Tab-separated table of C-alpha atoms and ligand atoms in Angstrom:
chain	number	residue	atom	x	y	z
A	99	MET	CA	12.679	26.694	-5.080
A	100	ARG	CA	11.597	25.014	-1.856
A	101	ALA	CA	7.879	25.074	-1.175
A	102	THR	CA	6.654	25.391	2.369
A	103	VAL	CA	3.815	23.287	3.651
A	104	ASP	CA	0.650	25.127	4.729
A	105	ARG	CA	2.505	28.447	4.595
A	106	ALA	CA	2.961	30.706	1.619
A	107	GLY	CA	6.660	30.335	0.741
A	108	LEU	CA	8.538	33.200	-0.868
A	109	ASP	CA	11.120	32.719	-3.585
A	110	PRO	CA	14.556	34.411	-3.306
A	111	GLN	CA	13.086	37.553	-4.889
A	112	GLY	CA	10.341	37.670	-2.270
A	113	ARG	CA	7.575	36.624	-4.712
A	114	LEU	CA	5.018	33.929	-4.045
A	115	PRO	CA	6.053	30.752	-5.874
A	116	LYS	CA	3.684	29.756	-8.647
A	117	VAL	CA	3.283	26.241	-7.270
A	118	GLN	CA	2.889	25.664	-3.567
A	119	ILE	CA	2.702	22.458	-1.567
A	120	ARG	CA	0.006	22.248	1.063
A	121	ARG	CA	-1.947	19.576	2.862
A	122	VAL	CA	-5.043	18.091	1.250
A	123	ARG	CA	-8.369	19.559	2.354
A	124	LYS	CA	-11.709	17.802	2.189
A	125	GLY	CA	-12.836	19.873	-0.817
A	126	ASP	CA	-9.782	18.707	-2.816
A	127	LEU	CA	-10.504	15.001	-2.691
A	128	SER	CA	-12.256	14.484	-6.032
A	129	LYS	CA	-9.754	16.720	-7.780
A	130	VAL	CA	-6.846	14.774	-6.275
A	131	ARG	CA	-8.443	11.577	-7.488
A	132	ASP	CA	-8.763	13.033	-11.001
A	133	VAL	CA	-5.117	14.148	-10.985
A	134	MET	CA	-4.007	10.640	-9.979
A	135	GLU	CA	-6.217	8.920	-12.576
A	136	GLN	CA	-5.189	11.256	-15.360
A	137	THR	CA	-1.464	11.195	-14.586
A	138	PHE	CA	-1.203	7.433	-14.211
A	139	GLY	CA	-3.452	7.050	-17.268
A	140	ASP	CA	-0.951	9.117	-19.297
A	141	PHE	CA	2.006	7.201	-17.864
A	142	LEU	CA	0.485	3.772	-18.549
A	143	GLU	CA	-0.581	4.840	-22.036
A	144	ARG	CA	3.036	5.732	-22.811
A	145	GLN	CA	4.225	2.415	-21.370
A	146	LEU	CA	1.595	0.139	-22.886
A	147	GLY	CA	0.767	1.960	-26.100
A	148	THR	CA	-2.917	2.020	-25.209
A	149	ARG	CA	-4.760	3.977	-22.549
A	150	PRO	CA	-6.449	1.895	-19.841
A	151	ARG	CA	-10.104	2.803	-19.283
A	152	GLN	CA	-9.321	3.310	-15.601
A	153	ALA	CA	-5.707	3.705	-14.487
A	154	PHE	CA	-6.190	1.579	-11.374
A	155	GLY	CA	-8.899	-0.778	-12.663
A	156	GLY	CA	-11.454	0.828	-10.346
A	157	ALA	CA	-9.268	0.786	-7.208
A	158	GLN	CA	-9.494	3.981	-5.133
A	159	TYR	CA	-6.717	5.491	-3.085
A	160	VAL	CA	-7.597	9.026	-2.117
A	161	HIS	CA	-10.683	9.376	0.104
A	162	HIS	CA	-10.028	6.672	2.698
A	163	ARG	CA	-6.287	7.370	2.819
A	164	TRP	CA	-7.004	10.996	3.600
A	165	LEU	CA	-9.462	10.016	6.332
A	166	MET	CA	-6.895	7.580	7.721
A	167	GLU	CA	-3.841	9.861	7.556
A	168	PRO	CA	-4.838	13.453	6.703
A	169	TRP	CA	-1.455	14.881	7.753
A	170	GLY	CA	0.307	12.646	5.241
A	171	CYS	CA	-1.601	13.848	2.140
A	172	PHE	CA	-0.244	16.739	0.085
A	173	VAL	CA	-1.148	18.637	-3.051
A	174	ALA	CA	0.828	20.900	-5.337
A	175	GLU	CA	-1.323	23.869	-6.233
A	176	GLU	CA	-0.681	26.403	-8.975
A	177	ASP	CA	-1.677	30.013	-8.386
A	178	SER	CA	-3.684	28.924	-5.340
A	179	SER	CA	-6.327	27.582	-7.676
A	180	LYS	CA	-5.296	24.517	-9.699
A	181	ILE	CA	-4.168	21.207	-8.232
A	182	VAL	CA	-1.357	19.939	-10.454
A	183	GLY	CA	0.085	17.178	-8.283
A	184	ALA	CA	-0.461	15.102	-5.166
A	185	ALA	CA	1.336	12.697	-2.857
A	186	LEU	CA	-0.103	10.380	-0.228
A	187	ALA	CA	1.893	8.953	2.651
A	188	VAL	CA	1.068	6.873	5.684
A	189	THR	CA	2.961	5.736	8.749
A	190	TRP	CA	2.544	2.148	9.875
A	191	GLY	CA	4.176	2.711	13.245
A	192	THR	CA	7.868	3.225	12.511
A	193	VAL	CA	7.478	2.369	8.819
A	194	GLY	CA	6.550	5.233	6.484
A	195	VAL	CA	5.020	4.254	3.139
A	196	LEU	CA	4.979	6.827	0.339
A	197	GLY	CA	2.654	6.780	-2.648
A	198	PRO	CA	0.965	7.242	-4.941
A	199	VAL	CA	2.766	10.394	-6.110
A	200	ALA	CA	1.526	12.088	-9.267
A	201	VAL	CA	2.215	15.317	-11.138
A	202	LEU	CA	0.092	16.237	-14.158
A	203	THR	CA	2.031	15.365	-17.302
A	204	ASN	CA	2.291	18.968	-18.528
A	205	TYR	CA	3.946	19.932	-15.249
A	206	HIS	CA	6.654	17.247	-15.215
A	207	ASN	CA	10.334	18.040	-14.651
A	208	GLN	CA	9.704	21.309	-12.832
A	209	THR	CA	10.711	19.890	-9.400
A	210	ILE	CA	7.070	19.561	-8.270
A	211	GLY	CA	7.442	15.811	-7.651
A	212	GLN	CA	10.495	16.450	-5.495
A	213	GLN	CA	8.687	19.082	-3.454
A	214	LEU	CA	5.837	16.658	-2.815
A	215	ILE	CA	8.234	13.885	-1.814
A	216	ARG	CA	10.081	16.282	0.496
A	217	ALA	CA	6.794	17.168	2.212
A	218	ALA	CA	6.112	13.458	2.740
A	219	GLN	CA	9.642	12.969	4.091
A	220	ASP	CA	9.091	15.787	6.592
A	221	PHE	CA	5.851	14.124	7.626
A	222	PHE	CA	7.721	10.833	8.199
A	223	ASP	CA	10.354	12.619	10.267
A	224	GLU	CA	7.753	14.453	12.358
A	225	ASN	CA	6.134	11.088	13.089
A	226	LYS	CA	9.409	9.319	13.784
A	227	ALA	CA	9.097	6.817	10.967
A	228	THR	CA	12.618	5.408	10.790
A	229	LEU	CA	12.218	3.223	7.690
A	230	HIS	CA	10.767	4.843	4.560
A	231	GLY	CA	9.624	2.944	1.517
A	232	CYS	CA	7.698	3.055	-1.726
A	233	VAL	CA	7.245	0.991	-4.856
A	234	THR	CA	8.019	2.229	-8.312
A	235	TYR	CA	8.576	1.220	-11.935
A	236	PRO	CA	11.867	-0.692	-12.261
A	237	THR	CA	12.278	0.092	-15.957
A	238	SER	CA	12.000	3.869	-15.567
A	239	PRO	CA	15.358	5.687	-15.272
A	240	LYS	CA	13.512	8.812	-14.130
A	241	HIS	CA	11.845	7.077	-11.197
A	242	LEU	CA	15.069	5.426	-10.033
A	243	TYR	CA	16.913	8.747	-10.325
A	244	LEU	CA	14.190	10.642	-8.468
A	245	TYR	CA	13.990	8.298	-5.474
A	246	HIS	CA	17.777	7.903	-5.376
A	247	LYS	CA	17.957	11.671	-4.828
A	248	PHE	CA	16.073	11.107	-1.561
A	249	GLY	CA	18.274	8.208	-0.487
A	250	TYR	CA	15.945	5.363	-1.500
A	251	ARG	CA	17.669	2.215	-2.730
A	252	PRO	CA	16.118	-0.247	-5.157
A	253	LYS	CA	15.448	-3.575	-3.469
A	254	HIS	CA	13.435	-6.537	-4.717
A	255	LEU	CA	10.389	-6.867	-6.931
A	256	THR	CA	6.891	-6.776	-5.577
A	257	ALA	CA	4.712	-9.146	-7.588
A	258	ILE	CA	1.018	-8.386	-7.730
A	259	MET	CA	-0.407	-11.874	-8.168
A	260	GLY	CA	-3.917	-12.980	-8.990
A	261	ARG	CA	-6.056	-16.061	-9.423
A	262	THR	CA	-9.512	-16.434	-10.890
A	263	ILE	CA	-11.780	-18.200	-8.444
A	264	ASP	CA	-14.479	-20.428	-9.752
A	265	ARG	CA	-18.046	-20.425	-8.617
A	266	GLY	CA	-17.938	-24.092	-7.622
A	267	PRO	CA	-17.099	-25.351	-4.130
A	268	ALA	CA	-14.114	-23.653	-2.472
A	269	ARG	CA	-10.677	-25.174	-3.171
A	270	VAL	CA	-9.864	-27.639	-0.395
A	271	SER	CA	-6.322	-27.322	0.884
A	272	ALA	CA	-4.136	-30.431	1.154
A	273	VAL	CA	-4.064	-30.033	4.933
A	274	ALA	CA	-7.807	-29.913	5.250
A	275	LYS	CA	-7.962	-33.067	3.107
A	276	SER	CA	-5.396	-34.722	5.355
A	277	GLY	CA	-7.820	-34.525	8.281
A	278	LYS	CA	-5.676	-32.271	10.535
A	279	THR	CA	-7.637	-29.685	12.516
A	280	PRO	CA	-8.256	-26.937	9.986
A	281	LEU	CA	-7.722	-23.330	10.933
A	282	THR	CA	-10.679	-20.977	10.933
A	283	ALA	CA	-11.113	-17.367	9.893
A	284	ARG	CA	-13.059	-14.861	11.937
A	285	ARG	CA	-14.110	-11.486	10.593
A	286	PHE	CA	-12.819	-8.536	12.600
A	287	SER	CA	-16.075	-6.645	11.881
A	288	THR	CA	-18.091	-9.229	13.847
A	289	LEU	CA	-16.167	-8.669	17.108
A	290	GLU	CA	-17.488	-6.539	19.965
A	291	GLU	CA	-15.559	-3.316	20.540
A	292	ALA	CA	-13.542	-4.664	23.515
A	293	LYS	CA	-12.593	-7.751	21.515
A	294	LYS	CA	-11.536	-5.554	18.585
A	295	LYS	CA	-9.083	-3.806	20.878
A	296	ALA	CA	-7.692	-7.121	22.072
A	297	ALA	CA	-7.393	-8.338	18.466
A	298	LEU	CA	-5.489	-5.181	17.489
A	299	THR	CA	-3.073	-5.735	20.363
A	300	ARG	CA	-2.527	-9.323	19.249
A	301	ILE	CA	-2.016	-8.217	15.636
A	302	HIS	CA	0.471	-5.594	16.771
A	303	ARG	CA	2.481	-8.337	18.457
A	304	ILE	CA	2.568	-10.210	15.151
A	305	THR	CA	3.693	-7.198	13.075
A	306	ASN	CA	6.194	-6.171	15.728
A	307	ALA	CA	7.758	-9.631	15.493
A	308	ILE	CA	8.108	-9.145	11.721
A	309	CYS	CA	9.555	-5.633	11.921
A	310	ARG	CA	10.110	-3.839	15.199
A	311	GLY	CA	7.636	-0.955	15.447
A	312	LEU	CA	5.474	-1.972	12.465
A	313	ASP	CA	1.823	-1.272	13.291
A	314	LEU	CA	-1.112	-1.784	10.903
A	315	ALA	CA	-3.883	-0.739	13.326
A	316	LYS	CA	-5.018	2.283	11.308
A	317	GLU	CA	-5.340	0.226	8.102
A	318	ILE	CA	-7.521	-2.286	9.948
A	319	GLU	CA	-9.607	0.418	11.589
A	320	ILE	CA	-10.264	2.319	8.357
A	321	VAL	CA	-11.319	-0.880	6.559
A	322	ASP	CA	-13.646	-1.615	9.469
A	323	GLY	CA	-14.918	1.936	9.957
A	324	LEU	CA	-15.701	2.574	6.282
A	325	ALA	CA	-16.636	-1.045	5.456
A	326	LEU	CA	-13.995	-1.164	2.712
A	327	GLY	CA	-13.815	-4.929	3.202
A	328	ASP	CA	-12.851	-6.815	6.347
A	329	THR	CA	-9.846	-8.108	8.229
A	330	LEU	CA	-9.747	-11.881	8.570
A	331	LEU	CA	-8.250	-13.276	11.749
A	332	LEU	CA	-6.700	-16.701	11.251
A	333	GLU	CA	-7.426	-18.686	14.379
A	334	ARG	CA	-6.413	-21.958	15.886
A	335	GLY	CA	-8.881	-22.469	18.673
A	336	ARG	CA	-8.963	-19.087	20.384
A	337	ASP	CA	-5.463	-18.026	19.380
A	338	VAL	CA	-5.006	-15.594	16.510
A	339	ILE	CA	-2.045	-16.836	14.478
A	340	GLY	CA	-2.385	-14.522	11.492
A	341	PHE	CA	-4.440	-11.797	9.876
A	342	ALA	CA	-5.280	-10.464	6.427
A	343	ILE	CA	-6.590	-6.983	5.613
A	344	CYS	CA	-8.970	-7.563	2.706
A	345	HIS	CA	-10.431	-4.859	0.471
A	346	THR	CA	-13.557	-5.546	-1.563
A	347	PRO	CA	-14.659	-3.634	-4.667
A	348	GLY	CA	-16.486	-0.330	-4.346
A	349	VAL	CA	-14.543	2.546	-2.855
A	350	SER	CA	-11.533	0.583	-1.619
A	351	GLU	CA	-8.153	-0.370	-3.087
A	352	ALA	CA	-9.676	-3.490	-4.661
A	353	PRO	CA	-10.104	-3.264	-8.438
A	354	ALA	CA	-13.554	-4.051	-9.858
A	355	GLY	CA	-14.518	-7.718	-9.469
A	356	ALA	CA	-11.633	-8.648	-7.156
A	357	LEU	CA	-10.920	-9.238	-3.509
A	358	TYR	CA	-7.572	-7.623	-2.739
A	359	VAL	CA	-5.340	-8.337	0.245
A	360	LYS	CA	-3.462	-5.242	1.346
A	361	PHE	CA	-1.497	-6.923	4.127
A	362	LEU	CA	-1.341	-10.474	5.443
A	363	ALA	CA	0.955	-11.945	8.044
A	364	ILE	CA	1.291	-15.244	9.857
A	365	ASP	CA	2.775	-14.964	13.333
A	366	PRO	CA	6.451	-16.005	12.925
A	367	PRO	CA	6.294	-18.875	15.480
A	368	HIS	CA	3.456	-20.339	13.345
A	369	ARG	CA	5.026	-19.793	9.930
A	370	LYS	CA	4.281	-23.123	8.305
A	371	ALA	CA	3.560	-23.325	4.590
A	372	GLU	CA	0.307	-25.140	5.303
A	373	HIS	CA	-0.913	-22.209	7.410
A	374	LEU	CA	-0.522	-19.740	4.564
A	375	GLU	CA	-2.004	-22.237	2.141
A	376	GLN	CA	-5.071	-22.700	4.350
A	377	PHE	CA	-5.375	-18.967	4.864
A	378	VAL	CA	-5.376	-18.388	1.095
A	379	THR	CA	-8.148	-20.987	0.769
A	380	LEU	CA	-10.179	-19.197	3.465
A	381	ILE	CA	-9.671	-15.842	1.708
A	382	GLU	CA	-10.828	-17.380	-1.569
A	383	GLY	CA	-13.872	-18.676	0.310
A	384	LEU	CA	-14.653	-15.121	1.415
A	385	GLY	CA	-14.209	-13.997	-2.193
A	386	GLN	CA	-16.715	-16.633	-3.351
A	387	GLU	CA	-19.190	-15.578	-0.678
A	388	LEU	CA	-18.907	-12.009	-1.903
A	389	GLY	CA	-19.279	-13.031	-5.534
A	390	VAL	CA	-15.962	-11.646	-6.815
A	391	GLN	CA	-14.206	-13.330	-9.730
A	392	ARG	CA	-10.601	-12.880	-8.660
A	393	VAL	CA	-8.370	-12.759	-5.620
A	394	ILE	CA	-5.353	-10.443	-5.790
A	395	LEU	CA	-2.419	-11.126	-3.488
A	396	PRO	CA	0.687	-8.944	-3.538
A	397	VAL	CA	4.005	-10.470	-2.508
A	398	TYR	CA	7.410	-8.904	-2.019
A	399	ALA	CA	9.993	-11.225	-3.567
A	400	ARG	CA	12.214	-11.075	-0.495
A	401	TYR	CA	9.497	-13.104	1.196
A	402	TRP	CA	10.545	-15.965	-1.025
A	403	ALA	CA	8.783	-18.707	0.947
A	404	ALA	CA	5.492	-16.816	0.643
A	405	TYR	CA	6.044	-16.268	-3.086
A	406	ASN	CA	6.614	-19.995	-3.629
A	407	ILE	CA	3.461	-20.903	-1.747
A	408	LEU	CA	1.367	-18.529	-3.850
A	409	VAL	CA	2.747	-20.083	-7.034
A	410	GLN	CA	1.834	-23.521	-5.684
A	411	CYS	CA	-1.664	-22.213	-4.902
A	412	GLY	CA	-2.079	-21.340	-8.586
A	413	TYR	CA	-1.383	-17.601	-8.440
A	414	GLN	CA	0.205	-15.876	-11.424
A	415	VAL	CA	2.026	-12.568	-11.585
A	416	ASP	CA	-0.199	-9.824	-13.037
A	417	PHE	CA	2.580	-7.208	-12.938
A	418	THR	CA	5.657	-6.282	-10.945
A	419	MET	CA	7.025	-3.152	-9.309
A	420	ILE	CA	10.232	-2.540	-7.431
A	421	ARG	CA	10.417	-1.699	-3.752
A	422	MET	CA	12.653	1.199	-2.700
A	423	GLN	CA	13.708	1.623	0.917
A	424	ARG	CA	15.773	3.936	3.063
A	425	GLY	CA	16.541	4.261	6.758
A	426	LYS	CA	16.905	2.026	9.756
A	427	GLN	CA	16.113	-1.687	9.461
A	428	GLU	CA	16.344	-1.162	5.698
A	429	ASP	CA	16.542	-4.903	5.045
A	430	TYR	CA	14.429	-6.165	7.916
A	431	GLU	CA	12.578	-8.809	5.913
A	432	ASP	CA	13.166	-12.442	6.820
A	433	PRO	CA	12.697	-14.558	3.650
A	434	ALA	CA	11.038	-17.276	5.763
A	435	ASP	CA	8.330	-14.963	7.146
A	436	LEU	CA	4.919	-15.523	5.640
A	437	VAL	CA	3.943	-11.967	4.824
A	438	LEU	CA	2.041	-10.478	1.883
A	439	ASP	CA	2.265	-6.698	1.828
A	440	ASP	CA	1.668	-4.022	-0.732
A	441	TRP	CA	3.318	-0.622	-0.459
A	442	ARG	CA	1.437	0.991	-3.350
B	15	LIG	C1	7.245	10.554	-11.038
B	15	LIG	C2	6.689	11.944	-11.022
B	15	LIG	C3	5.771	12.142	-9.819
B	15	LIG	C4	7.845	12.946	-10.919
B	15	LIG	O1	7.333	14.263	-10.885
B	15	LIG	P1	8.140	15.488	-11.549
B	15	LIG	O2	7.481	16.731	-11.052
B	15	LIG	O3	8.256	15.312	-13.003
B	15	LIG	O4	9.571	15.294	-10.876
B	15	LIG	P2	10.714	16.385	-10.629
B	15	LIG	O5	10.673	17.417	-11.700
B	15	LIG	O6	10.646	16.874	-9.223
B	15	LIG	O7	12.024	15.488	-10.708
B	15	LIG	C5	12.317	14.731	-11.824
B	15	LIG	C6	13.807	14.514	-11.885
B	15	LIG	O8	14.050	13.437	-12.789
B	15	LIG	C7	14.954	13.882	-13.770
B	15	LIG	N1	14.656	13.124	-14.986
B	15	LIG	C8	13.678	13.342	-15.883
B	15	LIG	N2	13.723	12.415	-16.842
B	15	LIG	C9	14.751	11.592	-16.544
B	15	LIG	C10	15.303	10.440	-17.157
B	15	LIG	N3	14.799	9.937	-18.279
B	15	LIG	N4	16.349	9.827	-16.559
B	15	LIG	C11	16.862	10.320	-15.411
B	15	LIG	N5	16.374	11.408	-14.784
B	15	LIG	C12	15.332	12.056	-15.358
B	15	LIG	C13	14.701	15.365	-13.880
B	15	LIG	O9	15.816	16.017	-14.464
B	15	LIG	C14	14.518	15.733	-12.414
B	15	LIG	O10	15.745	15.770	-11.709
B	15	LIG	P3	16.576	17.140	-11.409
B	15	LIG	O11	15.613	18.094	-10.755
B	15	LIG	O12	17.676	16.690	-10.510
B	15	LIG	O13	17.045	17.638	-12.733
B	15	LIG	C15	5.925	12.256	-12.326
B	15	LIG	O14	6.774	11.982	-13.412
B	15	LIG	C16	4.643	11.454	-12.477
B	15	LIG	O15	3.606	11.880	-11.983
B	15	LIG	N6	4.705	10.327	-13.198
B	15	LIG	C17	3.541	9.499	-13.482
B	15	LIG	C18	2.999	8.831	-12.218
B	15	LIG	C19	4.092	8.101	-11.500
B	15	LIG	O16	4.839	7.365	-12.108
B	15	LIG	N7	4.163	8.301	-10.188
B	15	LIG	C20	5.184	7.723	-9.347
B	15	LIG	C21	4.938	6.295	-9.100
B	15	LIG	S1	6.150	5.638	-8.009
């Protein structure tokens, strides 16, 4: 039974299907959030043997994602009245990122997840996203089977890494100690509108050099527009040589008490270990200013140089997920690029 999006689909007997897929509407947002929390709560309880108080530790995914990419957010609705599943998707230029996807536990294995994923795939195709990706649980046969059905291949682990930051003076990087000109971080939110535009163009050049067509502008704009955190621009003199989209606790993707980096990249011509190391120190400094206790940095293991630097900076793996990818430029990542990105 194939559901149609935003149209009542009929089954082969001409009846309305019980569960239909449609786009998220504003009035659905809290319900979608509840469905996600409850479903992941059930899943984690089965995995861990104990139910977490909050499935995502206070991180939020629904409201701002819907504002950022309303056409990429779908619900499964039973009898036109009960939301039983949801999927969020976003296009970063030519890269389509799927997730979270959730179907209420009592509704599992009735093809609802597949119908939601198909709706997201159609959205990617309509928007000409040529590389599609998600992260999932590497130990779950069901998840691997499900994404395989859509042509996704398991790739490398994504490690969500964290470090507790102390209240004392900020950690001083080896480079800063060595007396070389330190890099500085400017907050995107402090720029005038015209300068914001110029910064976005510069950032697009950086992401395009990492993966042709990759564009993070809407993530930066939503963080700025809704004050979900800030984007730090790593500068040498007046040149922007990197950026980091930071979420801070509240209604963002940062869990309670933590500063969370959604995406960080150093411009490939400037990819020196010391630049990432200094950037991490500057991000920790922002975390201290904001009074958070932890910094969370996600790293995809194919970016092996970046992973090594985080370990040297004292970061430890909190948990891992596996990245699944399909489409053009499927293995675009250069292990020497200094990129931290999270596809959750
Ligand atoms: C993952 C999830 C969204 C799937 O939703 P769903 O509605 O149950 O999925 P579907 O019924 O469309 O498809 C499940 C498929 O997996 C198969 N499956 C179920 N258990 C399986 C197992 N142990 N091993 C292999 N395949 C399995 C089903 O048979 C079905 O395939 P089929 O239609 O070809 O027979 C749902 O399980 C969920 O919400 N899980 C908790 C949250 C989560 O993990 N989200 C995804 C994070 S990436």
